[in-house]
PDB file of C-alpha atoms in Angstrom:
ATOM      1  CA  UNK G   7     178.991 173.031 137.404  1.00 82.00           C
ATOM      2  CA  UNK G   8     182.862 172.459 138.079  1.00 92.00           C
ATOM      3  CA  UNK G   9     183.215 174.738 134.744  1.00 87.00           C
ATOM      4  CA  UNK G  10     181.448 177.726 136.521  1.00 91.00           C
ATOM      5  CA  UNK G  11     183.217 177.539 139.734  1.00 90.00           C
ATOM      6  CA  UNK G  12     187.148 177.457 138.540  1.00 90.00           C
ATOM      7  CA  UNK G  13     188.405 181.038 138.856  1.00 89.00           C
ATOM      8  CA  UNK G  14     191.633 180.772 136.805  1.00 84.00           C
ATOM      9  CA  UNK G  15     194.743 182.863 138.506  1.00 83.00           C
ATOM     10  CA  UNK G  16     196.050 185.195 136.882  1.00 77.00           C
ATOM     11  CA  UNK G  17     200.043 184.753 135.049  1.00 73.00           C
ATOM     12  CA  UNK G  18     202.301 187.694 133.882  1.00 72.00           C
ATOM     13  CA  UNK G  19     204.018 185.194 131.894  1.00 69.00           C
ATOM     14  CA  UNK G  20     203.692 185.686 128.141  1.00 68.00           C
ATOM     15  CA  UNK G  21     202.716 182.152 127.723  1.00 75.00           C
ATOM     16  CA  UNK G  22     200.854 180.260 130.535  1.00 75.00           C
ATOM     17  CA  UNK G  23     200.153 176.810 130.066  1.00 85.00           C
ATOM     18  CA  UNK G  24     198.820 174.075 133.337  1.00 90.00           C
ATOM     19  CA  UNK G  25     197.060 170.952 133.893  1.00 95.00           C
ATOM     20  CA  UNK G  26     196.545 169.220 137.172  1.00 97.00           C
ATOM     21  CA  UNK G  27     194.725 166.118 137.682  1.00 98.00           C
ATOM     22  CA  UNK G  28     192.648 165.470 140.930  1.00 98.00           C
ATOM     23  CA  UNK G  29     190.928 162.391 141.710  1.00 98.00           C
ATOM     24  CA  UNK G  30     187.236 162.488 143.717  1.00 98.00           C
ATOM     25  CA  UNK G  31     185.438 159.925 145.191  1.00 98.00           C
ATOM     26  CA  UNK G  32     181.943 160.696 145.414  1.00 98.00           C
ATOM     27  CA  UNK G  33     179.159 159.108 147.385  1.00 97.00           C
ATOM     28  CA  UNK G  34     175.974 157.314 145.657  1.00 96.00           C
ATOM     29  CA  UNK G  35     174.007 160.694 147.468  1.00 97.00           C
ATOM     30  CA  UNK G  36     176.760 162.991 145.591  1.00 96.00           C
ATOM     31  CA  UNK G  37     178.108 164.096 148.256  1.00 97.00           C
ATOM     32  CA  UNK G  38     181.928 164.465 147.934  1.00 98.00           C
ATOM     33  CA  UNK G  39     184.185 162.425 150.005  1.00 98.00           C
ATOM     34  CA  UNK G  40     187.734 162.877 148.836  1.00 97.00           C
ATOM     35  CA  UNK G  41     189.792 164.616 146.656  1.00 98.00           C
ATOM     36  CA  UNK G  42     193.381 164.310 145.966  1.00 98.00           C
ATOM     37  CA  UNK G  43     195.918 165.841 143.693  1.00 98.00           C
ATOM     38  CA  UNK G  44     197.361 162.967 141.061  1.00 97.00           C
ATOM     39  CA  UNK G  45     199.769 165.179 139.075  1.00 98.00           C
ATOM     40  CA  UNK G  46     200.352 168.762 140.037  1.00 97.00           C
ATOM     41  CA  UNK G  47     200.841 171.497 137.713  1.00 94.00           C
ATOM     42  CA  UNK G  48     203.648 173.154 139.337  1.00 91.00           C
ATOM     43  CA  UNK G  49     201.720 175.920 140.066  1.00 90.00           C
ATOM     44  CA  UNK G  50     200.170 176.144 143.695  1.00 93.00           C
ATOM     45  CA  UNK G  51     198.038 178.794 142.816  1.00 91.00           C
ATOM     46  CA  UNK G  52     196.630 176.838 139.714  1.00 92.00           C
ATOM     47  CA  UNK G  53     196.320 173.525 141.836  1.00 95.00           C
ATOM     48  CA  UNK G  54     194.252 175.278 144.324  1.00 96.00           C
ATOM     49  CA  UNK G  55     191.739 176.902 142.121  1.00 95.00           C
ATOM     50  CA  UNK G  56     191.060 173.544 140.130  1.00 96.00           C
ATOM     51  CA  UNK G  57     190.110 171.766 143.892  1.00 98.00           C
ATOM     52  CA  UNK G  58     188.942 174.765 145.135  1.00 97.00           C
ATOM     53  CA  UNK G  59     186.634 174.347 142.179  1.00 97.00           C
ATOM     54  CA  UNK G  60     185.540 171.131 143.148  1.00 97.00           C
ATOM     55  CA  UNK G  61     184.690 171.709 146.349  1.00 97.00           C
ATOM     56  CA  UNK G  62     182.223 174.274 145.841  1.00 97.00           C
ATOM     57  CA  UNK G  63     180.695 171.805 142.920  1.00 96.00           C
ATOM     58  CA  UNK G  64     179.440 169.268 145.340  1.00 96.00           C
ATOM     59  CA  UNK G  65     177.430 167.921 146.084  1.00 97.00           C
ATOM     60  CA  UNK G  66     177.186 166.121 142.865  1.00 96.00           C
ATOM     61  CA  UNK G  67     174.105 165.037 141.286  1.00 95.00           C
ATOM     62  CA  UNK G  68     173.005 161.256 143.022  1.00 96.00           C
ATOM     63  CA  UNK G  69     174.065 158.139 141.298  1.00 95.00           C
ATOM     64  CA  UNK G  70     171.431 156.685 139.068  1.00 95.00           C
ATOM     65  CA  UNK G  71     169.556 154.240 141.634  1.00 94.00           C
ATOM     66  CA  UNK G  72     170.852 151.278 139.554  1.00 96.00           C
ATOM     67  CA  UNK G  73     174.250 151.843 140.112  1.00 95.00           C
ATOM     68  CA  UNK G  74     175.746 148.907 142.521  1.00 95.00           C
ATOM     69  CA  UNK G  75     178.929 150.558 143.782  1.00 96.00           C
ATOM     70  CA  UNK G  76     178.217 152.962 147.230  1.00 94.00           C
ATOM     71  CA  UNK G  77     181.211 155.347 145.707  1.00 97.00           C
ATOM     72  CA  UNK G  78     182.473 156.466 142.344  1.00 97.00           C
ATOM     73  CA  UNK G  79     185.702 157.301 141.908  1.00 98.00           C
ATOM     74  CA  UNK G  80     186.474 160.309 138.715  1.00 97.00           C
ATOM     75  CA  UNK G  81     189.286 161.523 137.497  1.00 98.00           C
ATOM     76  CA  UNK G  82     188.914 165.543 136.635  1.00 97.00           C
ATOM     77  CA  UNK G  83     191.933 167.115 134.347  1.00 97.00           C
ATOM     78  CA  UNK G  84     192.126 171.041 134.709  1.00 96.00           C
ATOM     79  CA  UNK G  85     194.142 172.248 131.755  1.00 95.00           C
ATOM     80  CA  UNK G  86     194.028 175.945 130.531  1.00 90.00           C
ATOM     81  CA  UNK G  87     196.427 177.614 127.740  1.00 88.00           C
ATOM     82  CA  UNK G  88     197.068 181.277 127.586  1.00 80.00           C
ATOM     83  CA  UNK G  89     199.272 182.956 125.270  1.00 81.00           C
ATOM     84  CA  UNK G  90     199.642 187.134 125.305  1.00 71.00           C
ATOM     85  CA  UNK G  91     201.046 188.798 122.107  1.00 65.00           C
TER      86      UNK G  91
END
């Protein structure tokens, strides 16, 4: 799962909060076709882990034989909050 493969980097700051967005296009086999940043967090380090995450997720599980389109196209939002006393 995309869960399981996002290795969050590590923030002296006191209070760390991110979110990128990354769009995927995914074939009807799952296998993953393109990925692209939408709205960075800022934070290279954070942006990388969050497609870096991705990337070892696919291939995807196939598209249900029903479904018409040859791609699907998903939006993925990587947000994380951490706060240190």
């Amino acid at each position: 799962s995309v869960n399981k493969n996002w290795v969050i980097p590590s923030s002296k700051e006191k209070t760390f909060i991110e979110k990128v967005k990354i769009t995927v296009v995914v074939q009807k086999n799952g296998k993953l076709m393109f990925m692209e940043t939408i709205k960075s967090s800022g934070s290279a380090s954070f942006n990388q882990a969050a497609l870096e995450a991705l990337a070892l997720s696919a291939p995807f599980p196939e598209l249900p034989p029903n479904f018409s389109a040859g791609t699907l196209q998903m939006d993925f939002i990587f947000d994380y909050v951490q706060v240190h006393d």
